Coordinates of C-alpha atoms and ligand atoms in Angstrom, one line a residue:
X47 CA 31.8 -48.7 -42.2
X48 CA 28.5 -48.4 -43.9
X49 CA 28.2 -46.1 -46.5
X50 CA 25.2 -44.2 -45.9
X51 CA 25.0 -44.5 -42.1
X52 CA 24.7 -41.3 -40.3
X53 CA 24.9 -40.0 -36.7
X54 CA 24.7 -36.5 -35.3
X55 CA 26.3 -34.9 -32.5
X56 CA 25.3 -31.4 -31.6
X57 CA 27.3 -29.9 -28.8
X58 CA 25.2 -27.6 -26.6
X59 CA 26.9 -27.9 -23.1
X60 CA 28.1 -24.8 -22.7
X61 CA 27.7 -21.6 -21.0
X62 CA 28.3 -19.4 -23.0
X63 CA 29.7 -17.1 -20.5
X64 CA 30.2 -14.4 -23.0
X65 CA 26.0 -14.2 -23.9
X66 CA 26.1 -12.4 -20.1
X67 CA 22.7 -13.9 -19.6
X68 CA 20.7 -16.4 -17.2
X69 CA 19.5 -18.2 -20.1
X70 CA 21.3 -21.3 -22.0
X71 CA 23.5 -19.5 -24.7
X72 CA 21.9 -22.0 -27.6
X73 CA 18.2 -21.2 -26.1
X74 CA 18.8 -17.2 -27.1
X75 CA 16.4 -16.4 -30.7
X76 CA 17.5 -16.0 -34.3
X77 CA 14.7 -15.6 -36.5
X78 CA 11.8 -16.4 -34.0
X79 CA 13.4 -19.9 -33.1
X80 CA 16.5 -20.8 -30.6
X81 CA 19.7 -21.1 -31.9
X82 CA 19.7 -24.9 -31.2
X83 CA 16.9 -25.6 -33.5
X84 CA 19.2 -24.6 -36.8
X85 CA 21.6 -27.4 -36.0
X86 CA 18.5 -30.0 -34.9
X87 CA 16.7 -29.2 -38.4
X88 CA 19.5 -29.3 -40.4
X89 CA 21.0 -33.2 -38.9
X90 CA 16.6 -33.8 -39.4
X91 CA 16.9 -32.9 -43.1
X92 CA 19.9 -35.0 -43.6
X93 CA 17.7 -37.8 -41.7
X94 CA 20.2 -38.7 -39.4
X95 CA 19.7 -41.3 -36.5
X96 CA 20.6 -41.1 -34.3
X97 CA 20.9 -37.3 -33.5
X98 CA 22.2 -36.7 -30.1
X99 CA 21.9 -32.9 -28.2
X100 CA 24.6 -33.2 -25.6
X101 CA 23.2 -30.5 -23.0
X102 CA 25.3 -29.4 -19.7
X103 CA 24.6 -25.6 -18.6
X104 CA 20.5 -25.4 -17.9
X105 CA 20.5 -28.8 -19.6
X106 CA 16.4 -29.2 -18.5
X107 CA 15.4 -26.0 -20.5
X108 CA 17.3 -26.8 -23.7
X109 CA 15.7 -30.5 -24.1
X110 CA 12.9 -29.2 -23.5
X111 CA 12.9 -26.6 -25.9
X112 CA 14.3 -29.2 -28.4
X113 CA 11.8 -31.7 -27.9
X114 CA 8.8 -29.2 -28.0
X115 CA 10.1 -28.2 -31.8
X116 CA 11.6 -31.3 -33.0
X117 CA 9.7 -34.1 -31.2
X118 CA 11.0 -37.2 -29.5
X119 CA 13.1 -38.9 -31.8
X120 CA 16.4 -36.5 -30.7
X121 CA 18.6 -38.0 -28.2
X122 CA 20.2 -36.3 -25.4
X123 CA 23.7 -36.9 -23.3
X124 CA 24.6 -34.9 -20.4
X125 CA 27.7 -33.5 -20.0
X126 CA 27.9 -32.2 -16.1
X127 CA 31.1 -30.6 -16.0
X128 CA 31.8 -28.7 -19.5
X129 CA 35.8 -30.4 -19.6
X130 CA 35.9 -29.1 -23.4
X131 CA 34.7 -30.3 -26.8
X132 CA 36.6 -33.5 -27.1
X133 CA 34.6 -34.7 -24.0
X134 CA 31.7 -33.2 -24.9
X135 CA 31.8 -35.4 -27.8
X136 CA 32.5 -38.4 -25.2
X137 CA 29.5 -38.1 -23.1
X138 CA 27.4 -38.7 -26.8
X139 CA 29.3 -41.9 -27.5
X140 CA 26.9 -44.0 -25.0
X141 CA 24.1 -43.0 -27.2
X142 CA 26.2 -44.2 -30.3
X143 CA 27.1 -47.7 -28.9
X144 CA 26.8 -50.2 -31.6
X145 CA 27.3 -47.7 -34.6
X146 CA 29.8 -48.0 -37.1
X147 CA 28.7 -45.2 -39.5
X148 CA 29.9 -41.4 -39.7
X149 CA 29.7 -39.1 -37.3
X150 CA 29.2 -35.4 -38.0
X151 CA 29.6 -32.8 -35.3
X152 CA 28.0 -29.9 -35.4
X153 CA 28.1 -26.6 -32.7
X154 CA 24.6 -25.5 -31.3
X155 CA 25.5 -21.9 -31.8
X156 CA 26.2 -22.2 -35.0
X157 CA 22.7 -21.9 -37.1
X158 CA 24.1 -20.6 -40.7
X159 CA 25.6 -23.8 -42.2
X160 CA 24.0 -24.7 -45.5
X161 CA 22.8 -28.5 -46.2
X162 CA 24.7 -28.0 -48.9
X163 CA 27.8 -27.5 -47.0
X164 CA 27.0 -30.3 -44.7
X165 CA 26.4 -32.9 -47.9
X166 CA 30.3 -31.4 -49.7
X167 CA 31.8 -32.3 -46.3
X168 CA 30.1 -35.9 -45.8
X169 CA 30.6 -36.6 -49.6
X170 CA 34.6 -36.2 -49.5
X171 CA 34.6 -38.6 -46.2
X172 CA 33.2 -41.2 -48.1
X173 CA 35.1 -40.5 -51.4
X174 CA 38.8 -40.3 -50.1
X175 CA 38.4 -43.1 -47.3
X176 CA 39.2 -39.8 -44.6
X177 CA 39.1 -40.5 -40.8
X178 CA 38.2 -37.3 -40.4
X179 CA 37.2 -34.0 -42.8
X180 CA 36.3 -31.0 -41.1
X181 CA 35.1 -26.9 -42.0
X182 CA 37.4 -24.3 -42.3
X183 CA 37.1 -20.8 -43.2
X184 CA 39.0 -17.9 -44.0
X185 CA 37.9 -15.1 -41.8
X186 CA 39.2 -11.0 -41.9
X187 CA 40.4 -11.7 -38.3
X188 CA 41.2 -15.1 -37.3
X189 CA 41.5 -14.3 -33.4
X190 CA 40.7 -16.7 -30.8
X191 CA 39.8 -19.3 -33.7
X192 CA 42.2 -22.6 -34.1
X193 CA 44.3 -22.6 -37.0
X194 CA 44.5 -25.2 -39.7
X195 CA 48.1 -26.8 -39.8
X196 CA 48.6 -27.6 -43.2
X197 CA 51.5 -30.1 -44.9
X198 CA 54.0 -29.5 -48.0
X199 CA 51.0 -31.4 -50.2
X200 CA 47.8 -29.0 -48.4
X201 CA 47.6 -32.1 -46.5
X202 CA 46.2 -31.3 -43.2
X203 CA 47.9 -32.1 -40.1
X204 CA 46.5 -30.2 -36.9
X205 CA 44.4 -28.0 -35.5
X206 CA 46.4 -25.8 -32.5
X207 CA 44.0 -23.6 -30.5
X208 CA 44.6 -20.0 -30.8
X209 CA 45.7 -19.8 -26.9
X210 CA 48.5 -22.7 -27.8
X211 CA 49.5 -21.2 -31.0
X212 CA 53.3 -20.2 -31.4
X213 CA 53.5 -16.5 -33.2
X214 CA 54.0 -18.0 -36.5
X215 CA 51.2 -20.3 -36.5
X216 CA 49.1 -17.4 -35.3
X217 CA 49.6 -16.0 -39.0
X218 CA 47.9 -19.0 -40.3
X219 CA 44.2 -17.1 -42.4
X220 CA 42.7 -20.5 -42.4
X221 CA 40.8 -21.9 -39.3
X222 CA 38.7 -24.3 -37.9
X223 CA 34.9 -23.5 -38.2
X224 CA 33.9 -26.5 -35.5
X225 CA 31.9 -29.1 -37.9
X226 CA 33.5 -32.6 -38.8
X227 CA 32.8 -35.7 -39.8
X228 CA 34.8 -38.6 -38.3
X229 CA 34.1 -42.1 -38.8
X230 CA 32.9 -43.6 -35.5
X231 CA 34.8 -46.2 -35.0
X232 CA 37.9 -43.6 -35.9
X233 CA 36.1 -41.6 -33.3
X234 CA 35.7 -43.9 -30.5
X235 CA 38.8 -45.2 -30.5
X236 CA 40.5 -41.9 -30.5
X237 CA 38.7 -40.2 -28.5
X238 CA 40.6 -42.7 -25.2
X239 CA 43.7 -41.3 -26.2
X240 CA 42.5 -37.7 -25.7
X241 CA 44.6 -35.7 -22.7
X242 CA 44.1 -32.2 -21.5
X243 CA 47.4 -31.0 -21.3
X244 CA 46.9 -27.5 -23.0
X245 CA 46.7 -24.4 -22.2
X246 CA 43.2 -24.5 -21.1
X247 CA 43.4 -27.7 -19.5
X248 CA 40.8 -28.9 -21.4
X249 CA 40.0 -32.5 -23.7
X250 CA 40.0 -30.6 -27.0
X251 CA 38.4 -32.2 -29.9
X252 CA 40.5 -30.5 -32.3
X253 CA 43.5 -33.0 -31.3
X254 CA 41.7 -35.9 -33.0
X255 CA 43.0 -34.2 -36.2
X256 CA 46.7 -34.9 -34.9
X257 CA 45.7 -38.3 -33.9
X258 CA 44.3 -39.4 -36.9
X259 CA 47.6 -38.4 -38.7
X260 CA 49.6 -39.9 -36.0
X261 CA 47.4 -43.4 -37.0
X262 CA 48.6 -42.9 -40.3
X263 CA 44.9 -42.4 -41.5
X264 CA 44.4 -38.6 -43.6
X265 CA 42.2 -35.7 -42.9
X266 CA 39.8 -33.9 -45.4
X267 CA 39.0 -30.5 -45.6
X268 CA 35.9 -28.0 -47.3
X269 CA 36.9 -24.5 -47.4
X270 CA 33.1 -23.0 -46.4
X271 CA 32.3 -20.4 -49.3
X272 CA 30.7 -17.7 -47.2
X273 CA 32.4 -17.3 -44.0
X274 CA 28.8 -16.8 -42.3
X275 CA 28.0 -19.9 -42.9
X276 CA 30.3 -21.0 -39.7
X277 CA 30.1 -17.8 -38.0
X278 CA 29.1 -18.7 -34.0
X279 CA 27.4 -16.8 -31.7
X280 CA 29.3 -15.8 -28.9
X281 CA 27.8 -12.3 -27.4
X282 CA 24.5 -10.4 -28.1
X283 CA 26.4 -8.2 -30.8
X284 CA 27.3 -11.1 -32.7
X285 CA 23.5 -12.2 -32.0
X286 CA 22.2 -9.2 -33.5
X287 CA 24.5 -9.2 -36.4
X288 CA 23.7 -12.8 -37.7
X289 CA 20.0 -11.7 -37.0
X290 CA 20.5 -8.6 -39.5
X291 CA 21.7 -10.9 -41.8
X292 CA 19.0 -13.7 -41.3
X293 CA 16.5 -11.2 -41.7
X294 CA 17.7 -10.1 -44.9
X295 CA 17.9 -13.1 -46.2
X296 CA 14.3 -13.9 -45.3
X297 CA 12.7 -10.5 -47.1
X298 CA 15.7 -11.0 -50.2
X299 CA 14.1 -14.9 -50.8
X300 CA 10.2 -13.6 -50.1
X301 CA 11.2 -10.4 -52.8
X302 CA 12.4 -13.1 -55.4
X303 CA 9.2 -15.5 -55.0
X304 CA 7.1 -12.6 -55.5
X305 CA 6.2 -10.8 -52.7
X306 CA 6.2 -7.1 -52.2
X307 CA 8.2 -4.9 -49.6
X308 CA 7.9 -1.3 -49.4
X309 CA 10.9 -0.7 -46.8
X310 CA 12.8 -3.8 -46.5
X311 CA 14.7 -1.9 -43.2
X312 CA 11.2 -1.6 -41.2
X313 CA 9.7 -5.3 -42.6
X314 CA 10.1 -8.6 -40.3
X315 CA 9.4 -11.8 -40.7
X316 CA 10.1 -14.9 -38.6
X317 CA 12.1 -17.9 -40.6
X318 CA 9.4 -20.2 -39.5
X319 CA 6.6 -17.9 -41.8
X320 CA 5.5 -18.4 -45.6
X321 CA 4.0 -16.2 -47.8
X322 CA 2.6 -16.2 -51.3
X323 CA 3.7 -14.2 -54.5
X324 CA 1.8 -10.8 -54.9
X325 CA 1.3 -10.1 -51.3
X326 CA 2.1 -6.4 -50.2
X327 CA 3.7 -5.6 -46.8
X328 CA 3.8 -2.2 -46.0
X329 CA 6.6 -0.4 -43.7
X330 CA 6.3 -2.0 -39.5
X331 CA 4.8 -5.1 -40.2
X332 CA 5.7 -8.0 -38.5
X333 CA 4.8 -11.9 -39.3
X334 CA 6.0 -14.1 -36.2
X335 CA 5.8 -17.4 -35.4
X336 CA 4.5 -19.7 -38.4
X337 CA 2.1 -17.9 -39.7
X338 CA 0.7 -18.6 -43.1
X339 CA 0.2 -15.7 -46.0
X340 CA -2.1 -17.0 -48.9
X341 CA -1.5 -14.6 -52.5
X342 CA -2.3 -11.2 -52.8
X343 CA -2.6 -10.4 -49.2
X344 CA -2.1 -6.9 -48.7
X345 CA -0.4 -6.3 -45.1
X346 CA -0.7 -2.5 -44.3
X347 CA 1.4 -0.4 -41.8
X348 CA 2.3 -1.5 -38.8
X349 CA 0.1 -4.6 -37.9
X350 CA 1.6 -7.7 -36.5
X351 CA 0.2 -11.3 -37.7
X352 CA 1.2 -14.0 -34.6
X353 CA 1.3 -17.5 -36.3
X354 CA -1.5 -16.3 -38.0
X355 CA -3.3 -18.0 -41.1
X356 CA -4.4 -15.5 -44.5
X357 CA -6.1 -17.2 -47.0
X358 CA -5.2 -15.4 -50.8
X359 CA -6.8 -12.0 -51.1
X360 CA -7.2 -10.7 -47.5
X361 CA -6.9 -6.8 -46.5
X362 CA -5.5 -5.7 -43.3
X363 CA -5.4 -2.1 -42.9
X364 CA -3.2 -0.5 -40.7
X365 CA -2.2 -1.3 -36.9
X366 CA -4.1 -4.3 -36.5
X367 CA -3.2 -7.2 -34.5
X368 CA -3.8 -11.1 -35.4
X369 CA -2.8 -13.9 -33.0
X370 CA -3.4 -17.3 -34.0
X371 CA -6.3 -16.3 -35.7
X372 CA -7.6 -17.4 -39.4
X373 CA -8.9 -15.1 -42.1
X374 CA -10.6 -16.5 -45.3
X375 CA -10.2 -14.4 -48.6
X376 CA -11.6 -11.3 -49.6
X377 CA -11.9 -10.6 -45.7
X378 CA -11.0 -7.2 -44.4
X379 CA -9.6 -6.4 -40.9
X380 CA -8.7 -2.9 -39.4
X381 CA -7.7 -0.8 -38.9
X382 CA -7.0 -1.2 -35.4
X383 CA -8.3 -4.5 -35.3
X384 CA -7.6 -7.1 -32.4
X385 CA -8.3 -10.7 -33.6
X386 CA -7.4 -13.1 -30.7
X387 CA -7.0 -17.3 -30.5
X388 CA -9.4 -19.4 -32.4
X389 CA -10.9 -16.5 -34.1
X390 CA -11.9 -17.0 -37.8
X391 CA -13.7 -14.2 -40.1
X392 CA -15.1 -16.0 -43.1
X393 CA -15.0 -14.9 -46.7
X394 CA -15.4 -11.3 -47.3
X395 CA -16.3 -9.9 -43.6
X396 CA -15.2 -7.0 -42.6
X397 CA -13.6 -6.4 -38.9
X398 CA -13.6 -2.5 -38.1
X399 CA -11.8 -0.4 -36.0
X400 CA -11.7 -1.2 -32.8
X401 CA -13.3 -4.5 -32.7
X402 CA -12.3 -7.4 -30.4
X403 CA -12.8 -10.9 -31.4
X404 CA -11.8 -14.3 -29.1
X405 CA -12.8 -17.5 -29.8
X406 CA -15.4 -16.3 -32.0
X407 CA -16.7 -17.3 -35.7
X408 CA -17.4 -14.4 -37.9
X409 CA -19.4 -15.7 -41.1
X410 CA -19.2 -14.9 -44.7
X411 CA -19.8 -11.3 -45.3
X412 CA -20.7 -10.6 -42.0
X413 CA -19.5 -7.2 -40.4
X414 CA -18.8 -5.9 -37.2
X415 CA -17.3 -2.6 -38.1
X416 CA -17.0 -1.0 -34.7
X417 CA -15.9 -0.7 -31.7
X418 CA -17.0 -3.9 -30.3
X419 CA -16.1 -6.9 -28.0
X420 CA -17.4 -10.2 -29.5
X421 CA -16.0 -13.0 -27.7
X422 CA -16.6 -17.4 -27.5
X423 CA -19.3 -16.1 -30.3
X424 CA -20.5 -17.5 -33.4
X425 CA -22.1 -14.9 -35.9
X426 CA -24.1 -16.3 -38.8
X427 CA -23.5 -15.2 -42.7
X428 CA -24.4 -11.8 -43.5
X429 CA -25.2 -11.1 -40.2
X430 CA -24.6 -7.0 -39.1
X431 CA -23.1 -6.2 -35.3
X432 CA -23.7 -2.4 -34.7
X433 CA -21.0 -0.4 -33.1
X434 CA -20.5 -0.4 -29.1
X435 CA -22.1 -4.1 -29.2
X436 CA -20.7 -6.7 -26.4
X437 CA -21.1 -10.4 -26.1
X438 CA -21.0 -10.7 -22.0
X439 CA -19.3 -14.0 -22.3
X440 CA -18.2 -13.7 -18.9
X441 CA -19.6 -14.2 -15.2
X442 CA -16.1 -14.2 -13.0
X443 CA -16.7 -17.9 -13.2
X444 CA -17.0 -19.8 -16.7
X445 CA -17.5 -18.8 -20.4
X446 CA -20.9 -19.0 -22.2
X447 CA -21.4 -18.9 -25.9
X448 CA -23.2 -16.1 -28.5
X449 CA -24.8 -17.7 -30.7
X450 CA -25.9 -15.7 -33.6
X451 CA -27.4 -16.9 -36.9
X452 CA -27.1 -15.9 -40.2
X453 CA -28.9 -12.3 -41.6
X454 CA -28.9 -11.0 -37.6
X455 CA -29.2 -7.7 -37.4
X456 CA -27.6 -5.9 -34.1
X457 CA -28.2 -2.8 -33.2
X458 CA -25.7 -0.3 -31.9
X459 CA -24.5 -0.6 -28.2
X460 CA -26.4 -3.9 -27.6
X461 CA -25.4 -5.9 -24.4
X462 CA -25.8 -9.5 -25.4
X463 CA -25.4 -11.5 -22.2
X464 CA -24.0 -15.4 -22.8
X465 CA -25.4 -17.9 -22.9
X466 CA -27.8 -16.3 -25.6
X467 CA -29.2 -17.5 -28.9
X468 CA -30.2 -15.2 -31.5
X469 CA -31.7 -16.5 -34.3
X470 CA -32.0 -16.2 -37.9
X471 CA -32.8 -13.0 -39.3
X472 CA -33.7 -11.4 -36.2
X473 CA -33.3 -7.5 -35.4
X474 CA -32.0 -6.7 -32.2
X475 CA -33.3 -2.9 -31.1
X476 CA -30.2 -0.3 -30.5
X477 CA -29.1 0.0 -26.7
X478 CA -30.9 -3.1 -25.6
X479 CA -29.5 -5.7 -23.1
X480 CA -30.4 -9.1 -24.6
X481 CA -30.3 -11.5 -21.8
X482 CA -33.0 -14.3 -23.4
X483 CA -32.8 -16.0 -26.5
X484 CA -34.4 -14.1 -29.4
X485 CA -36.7 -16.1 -32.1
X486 CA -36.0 -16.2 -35.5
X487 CA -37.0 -13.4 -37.8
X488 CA -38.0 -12.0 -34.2
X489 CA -37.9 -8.2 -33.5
X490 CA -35.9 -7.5 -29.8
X491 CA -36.4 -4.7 -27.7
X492 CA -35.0 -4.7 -24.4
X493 CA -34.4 -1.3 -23.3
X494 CA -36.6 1.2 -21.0
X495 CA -39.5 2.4 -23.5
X496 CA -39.3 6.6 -24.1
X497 CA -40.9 9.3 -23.1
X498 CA -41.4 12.6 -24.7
X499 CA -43.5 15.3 -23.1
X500 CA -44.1 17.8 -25.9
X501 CA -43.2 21.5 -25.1
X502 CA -41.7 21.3 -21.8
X503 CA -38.0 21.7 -23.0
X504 CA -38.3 25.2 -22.6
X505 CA -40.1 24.8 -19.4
X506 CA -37.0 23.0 -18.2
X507 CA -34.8 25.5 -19.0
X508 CA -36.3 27.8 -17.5
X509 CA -36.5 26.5 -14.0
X510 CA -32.9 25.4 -14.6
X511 CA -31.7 29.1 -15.2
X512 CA -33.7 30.1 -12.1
X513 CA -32.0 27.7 -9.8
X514 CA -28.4 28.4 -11.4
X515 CA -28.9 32.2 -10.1
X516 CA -30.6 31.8 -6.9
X517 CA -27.1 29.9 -5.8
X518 CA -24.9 32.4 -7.3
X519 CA -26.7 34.7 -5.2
X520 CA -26.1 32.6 -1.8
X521 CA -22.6 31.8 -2.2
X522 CA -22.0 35.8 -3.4
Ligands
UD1_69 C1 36.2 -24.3 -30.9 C2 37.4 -25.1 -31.5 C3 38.2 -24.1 -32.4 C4 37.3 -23.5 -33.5 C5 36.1 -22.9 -32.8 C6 35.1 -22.5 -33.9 C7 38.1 -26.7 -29.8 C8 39.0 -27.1 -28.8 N1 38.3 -25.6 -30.5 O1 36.7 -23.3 -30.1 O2 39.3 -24.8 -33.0 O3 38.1 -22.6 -34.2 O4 35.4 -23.8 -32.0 O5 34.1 -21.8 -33.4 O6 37.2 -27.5 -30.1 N2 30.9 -27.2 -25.7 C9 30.4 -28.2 -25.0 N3 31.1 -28.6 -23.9 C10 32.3 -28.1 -23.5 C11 32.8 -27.1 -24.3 C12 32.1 -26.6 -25.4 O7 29.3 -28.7 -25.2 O8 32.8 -28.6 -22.5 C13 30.2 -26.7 -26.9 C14 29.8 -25.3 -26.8 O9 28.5 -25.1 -26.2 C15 29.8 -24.8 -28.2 C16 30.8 -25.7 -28.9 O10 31.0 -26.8 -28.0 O11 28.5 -25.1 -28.8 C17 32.2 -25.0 -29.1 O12 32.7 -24.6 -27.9 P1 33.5 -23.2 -27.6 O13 33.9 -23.1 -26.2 O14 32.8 -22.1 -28.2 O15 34.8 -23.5 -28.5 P2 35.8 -22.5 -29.0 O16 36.8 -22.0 -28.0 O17 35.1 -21.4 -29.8
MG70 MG1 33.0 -20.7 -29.8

């Protein structure tokens, strides 16, 4: 066997009948990311090769959803008819034809276990010359697990399912948590002697344990220290549970490097997100996907940031939203602020209440403060967009560009109909409807001229009163 050779097979075949849902159990989200991507990133870290996904129940979805987050270099087998773990384990050994190094099996429900774990358990395989070494726990309620048979020297000796388990051996504390390492050639060989005469009439991987004993080889064993490390996911309560957790653990590790919570209990962020020390998130934020949080951010209530990018220093007041959008420092967004895809303010601009920007290029110190729509737009440094401004970027048909250079002044409620330049230093006249491109430094009016007639307010009122009466009168 080589000694630093390492395969991994992660079962993710099954049905998980329990989950109640349409959806592959391993496909449901811990943290912002499927449950199948914990096992995946941990066999990536330990740069295994090959790694093999064995998929069964909506096998399509769940390589696709591997291979959109972990890339191409993850192998798949395809276990049609879900005939237990022991087979599961024997549709991957195709993919593992020719290898000779260890083996470490890991379940795609389970997202908890530590690389550190993982390296104790592969470490004692290649110390003690074990066939196999596997992960027990000790859990308050060892139901439905199977136990860990143990010999007169601690010497393990078998695995018996909880459903096969006489009444003594049910009082057993200590069970199997579903991760090994076998050596393959161990493995392949064993795995032909497997039989499913059990009480679920399954191939049961757990026998290998007996097996190996039986070939006079021993077994290892790494008492997990935290029992969640191995906990599963079986049902939406468990789900939910190990999410509570997760998310604790998250805000706990972000609170240590630095970064400020003021209620913990009302605070998420995705596992996938980073953020820098000194950065304040008030109570109802959320940070999803991978977004990016540069130092000294300050996140205030109840705004959401989509795999969003913050360079250091960058306000967002309250109840703003930011998808996929980049802010440079000293920028400041909201409240109520909408920044969409392939938006990015620059350095110290300001985004206001009720603003709208797609696709749209907001220069250094530049404001749009509010209520506005600027979308496929480019605004120039220092430039000023007046409130109720528009960028008609839209004819039912394509998308045409604002172009608006730097020290632009906008008036308020300006219609500014794409495809438009607007060039430097130009003043753009309140209420117009800009539908030609405007010179630089040039002054825009395009709005009907007024017309005041001095004195005839009164005049007006007059006759109004007058008519107001004479129909009281009629309909009297
Ligand atoms: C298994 C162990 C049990 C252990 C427990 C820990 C066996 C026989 N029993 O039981 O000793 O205490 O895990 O959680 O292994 N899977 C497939 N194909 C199948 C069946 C299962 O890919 O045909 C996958 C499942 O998707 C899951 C993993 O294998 O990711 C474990 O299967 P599960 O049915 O949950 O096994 P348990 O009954 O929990
Ligand atoms: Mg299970």
């Amino acid at each position: 066997m080589s000694d630093n050779e390492l395969a991994v097979v992660i079962l993710a075949a099954g049905q998980g009948t329990r989950m109640k849902s349409d959806r592959a159990k391993v496909l449901h989200e811990l943290g912002g990311r499927p449950l199948v991507s914990y096992p995946v990133e941990l066999a990536q870290r330990l740069r295994a090769n090959p790694i093999v996904v064995v998929v069964g129940h909506r096998a399509e979805e769940v390589e696709k959803a591997v291979r959109r987050r972990s890339g191409d270099r993850i192998g798949f087998a395809e276990q049609k008819e879900q005939k237990g773990t022991g087979h599961a384990v024997m549709q991957a050994m195709r993919a593992l034809s020719g290898f000779h190094g260890r083996v470490l099996i890991l379940s795609g429900d389970v997202p908890f276990l530590t690389l550190e774990t993982t390296k104790n358990t592969l470490a004692l395989t290649k110390k003690k010359g074990h066939a196999a070494v596997l992960v027990t726990m000790k859990p308050q309620d060892p139901t439905g697990y199977g136990r860990v048979r143990r010999g007169p020297k601690d010497e393990v000796l078998s695995i018996v399912e909880h459903k096969d388990a006489t009444e003594e051996e049910r009082q057993i504390g200590e069970v199997n948590a579903g991760i090994y390492v076998f050596e393959a050639d161990f493995l392949r060989a064993a795995l032909q002697a497997l039989k499913n005469d059990n009480a679920q009439g399954e191939y049961y991987l757990t026998d290998l344990i007996s097996i190996a004993r039986a070939k006079g080889r021993t077994v290892g064993a790494v008492v997990a220290k935290d029992p969640i490390e191995v906990e599963g996911v079986n049902h939406r309560a468990q789900l939910s549970e190990l999410e509570r957790h997760q998310r604790a653990r998250i805000l706990h590790e972000l609170m240590l490097s630095g970064v400020t919570m003021i209620d913990p209990a009302t605070t998420y962020v995705s596992a996938d997100s980073r953020i820098e020390r000194d950065t304040i998130l008030e109570p109802g934020v959320h940070i999803r996907g991978a977004s990016r949080i540069g130092a000294g951010c300050h996140i205030q209530v109840g705004s959401i940031l989509q795999d969003a990018q913050l360079s250091a220093g960058v306000t967002v007041l309250p109840y703003s939203l930011i998808d996929n959008a980049k802010v440079r420092t000293g920028a400041r967004i909201g409240p109520f602020s909408r920044l969409r895809p392939e938006s990015e303010v620059f350095e110290d601009a300001h985004v206001g209440n009720f603003v709208e920007l797609k696709k749209t290029k907001l220069g250094r110190g530049a404001k749009a403060n509010h209520l506005a729509y600027i979308g496929d737009a480019k605004v120039g440094a220092g430039s000023n967009i007046g409130a109720g401004t528009i960028t008609c970027n839209y004819d039912g048909y394509g998308k045409y560009l604002t172009d608006i250079g730097e020290g632009v002044f906008v008036g308020s409620n300006a219609t500014l109909v794409a495809p438009v330049r607007i060039k430097k230093d130009a003043y753009v006249a309140a209420g117009s409807t800009i539908t030609d491109d405007v010179s630089a430094d040039g002054l825009a009016f395009g709005r009907a001229k007024q017309v005041v007639k001095k004195g005839r307010a009164s005049a007006l009122r007059q006759e109004a009163k007058k008519q107001a009466e004479a129909s009281k009168k009629k309909s009297k």
